[in-house]
XYZ file of C-alpha atoms in Angstrom:
116
model
C 16.359 1.032 -20.184
C 13.189 2.842 -21.095
C 12.219 5.919 -19.125
C 8.970 5.165 -17.326
C 8.456 8.202 -15.085
C 9.762 11.725 -14.539
C 8.907 13.791 -11.467
C 10.162 17.019 -9.915
C 11.752 16.494 -6.515
C 10.332 18.292 -3.505
C 13.458 19.614 -1.840
C 11.485 21.277 0.944
C 8.655 18.735 1.314
C 7.440 20.133 4.649
C 5.874 23.032 2.769
C 3.966 20.944 0.201
C 0.229 20.516 0.929
C 0.053 16.938 -0.432
C 2.762 15.604 1.895
C 0.036 14.837 4.450
C -1.473 12.309 1.998
C 1.611 10.093 2.056
C 1.920 6.879 4.040
C 1.694 6.259 6.961
C -1.683 7.778 7.752
C -1.759 9.734 10.994
C 2.032 10.059 11.328
C 3.955 13.315 11.647
C 5.271 15.128 8.581
C 8.836 14.352 9.707
C 8.035 10.614 9.823
C 6.388 10.762 6.380
C 9.469 12.465 4.913
C 11.762 9.906 6.576
C 9.770 6.966 5.183
C 9.044 8.392 1.724
C 12.195 10.383 1.054
C 14.947 9.533 -1.375
C 18.595 10.155 -0.734
C 19.170 12.169 -3.874
C 22.694 12.609 -5.090
C 22.461 14.713 -8.209
C 24.211 12.788 -10.958
C 26.182 15.867 -11.994
C 26.423 18.015 -8.850
C 27.057 15.146 -6.429
C 25.366 16.865 -3.463
C 23.386 14.433 -1.272
C 20.065 15.523 0.239
C 16.704 14.007 1.096
C 13.926 14.744 -1.375
C 10.358 13.503 -1.750
C 8.630 12.588 -4.998
C 4.931 12.131 -4.352
C 4.292 9.507 -7.065
C 7.647 7.733 -7.011
C 7.537 7.286 -3.253
C 4.924 4.607 -3.926
C 7.493 2.309 -5.589
C 8.394 -0.647 -3.398
C 11.841 -1.967 -2.508
C 13.414 -5.034 -4.067
C 16.958 -6.348 -3.838
C 16.577 -7.306 -7.510
C 14.595 -4.293 -8.766
C 12.935 -3.848 -12.146
C 13.600 -0.078 -12.180
C 16.355 2.386 -11.228
C 16.080 6.048 -10.267
C 18.418 8.808 -11.324
C 18.496 12.372 -9.934
C 19.418 15.261 -12.237
C 18.980 18.956 -11.464
C 15.897 18.636 -9.253
C 14.202 15.953 -11.338
C 13.961 12.258 -10.551
C 13.914 9.943 -13.545
C 12.821 6.328 -13.298
C 14.130 3.834 -15.847
C 13.011 0.262 -16.451
C 15.859 -2.224 -16.047
C 13.838 -4.882 -17.861
C 10.404 -5.261 -19.418
C 7.721 -4.601 -16.808
C 4.419 -6.354 -17.453
C 1.117 -4.474 -17.214
C -0.048 -4.573 -13.605
C 3.409 -5.544 -12.279
C 4.655 -3.534 -9.330
C 7.468 -1.065 -9.959
C 10.335 -1.894 -7.622
C 13.516 0.017 -6.885
C 16.429 -0.614 -4.543
C 16.062 1.763 -1.576
C 19.606 1.073 -0.419
C 22.034 3.948 -0.925
C 25.742 3.412 -1.377
C 26.273 4.791 2.115
C 23.759 2.339 3.612
C 25.274 -0.531 1.664
C 28.658 0.250 3.210
C 27.014 -0.095 6.635
C 25.545 -3.495 5.729
C 29.012 -4.779 5.058
C 30.287 -4.155 8.585
C 29.924 -7.044 11.047
C 28.927 -4.676 13.868
C 25.989 -3.225 11.949
C 24.742 -6.625 10.811
C 25.001 -8.124 14.300
C 23.237 -5.159 15.930
C 20.403 -4.932 13.403
C 19.753 -8.538 12.486
C 19.386 -9.765 16.072
C 15.987 -8.047 16.135
C 14.567 -10.336 13.430
């Protein structure tokens, strides 16, 4: 797909002055990082960690996304999986491989889905 955005990852987001501007307004920095962070597994190094990208954190989740992120050496790249029309929301799949493995267990599904 076509590259649509490139952004440096904040690997220590607590120190960045603009982290306070992220959603949700009025929440703690820890909550903002938890809600806006990406589980970055560097494509080459394979080390998982939570990072924040101030612009890319605004992408919404979709089970059938129109974009895919890739993490390489402290940079997050966003690629279009199909043509995205002007004004169309950019959507990525927030689910990590580790989270997806949890979804597949009956215990996790039963415990989580009973709340909905």
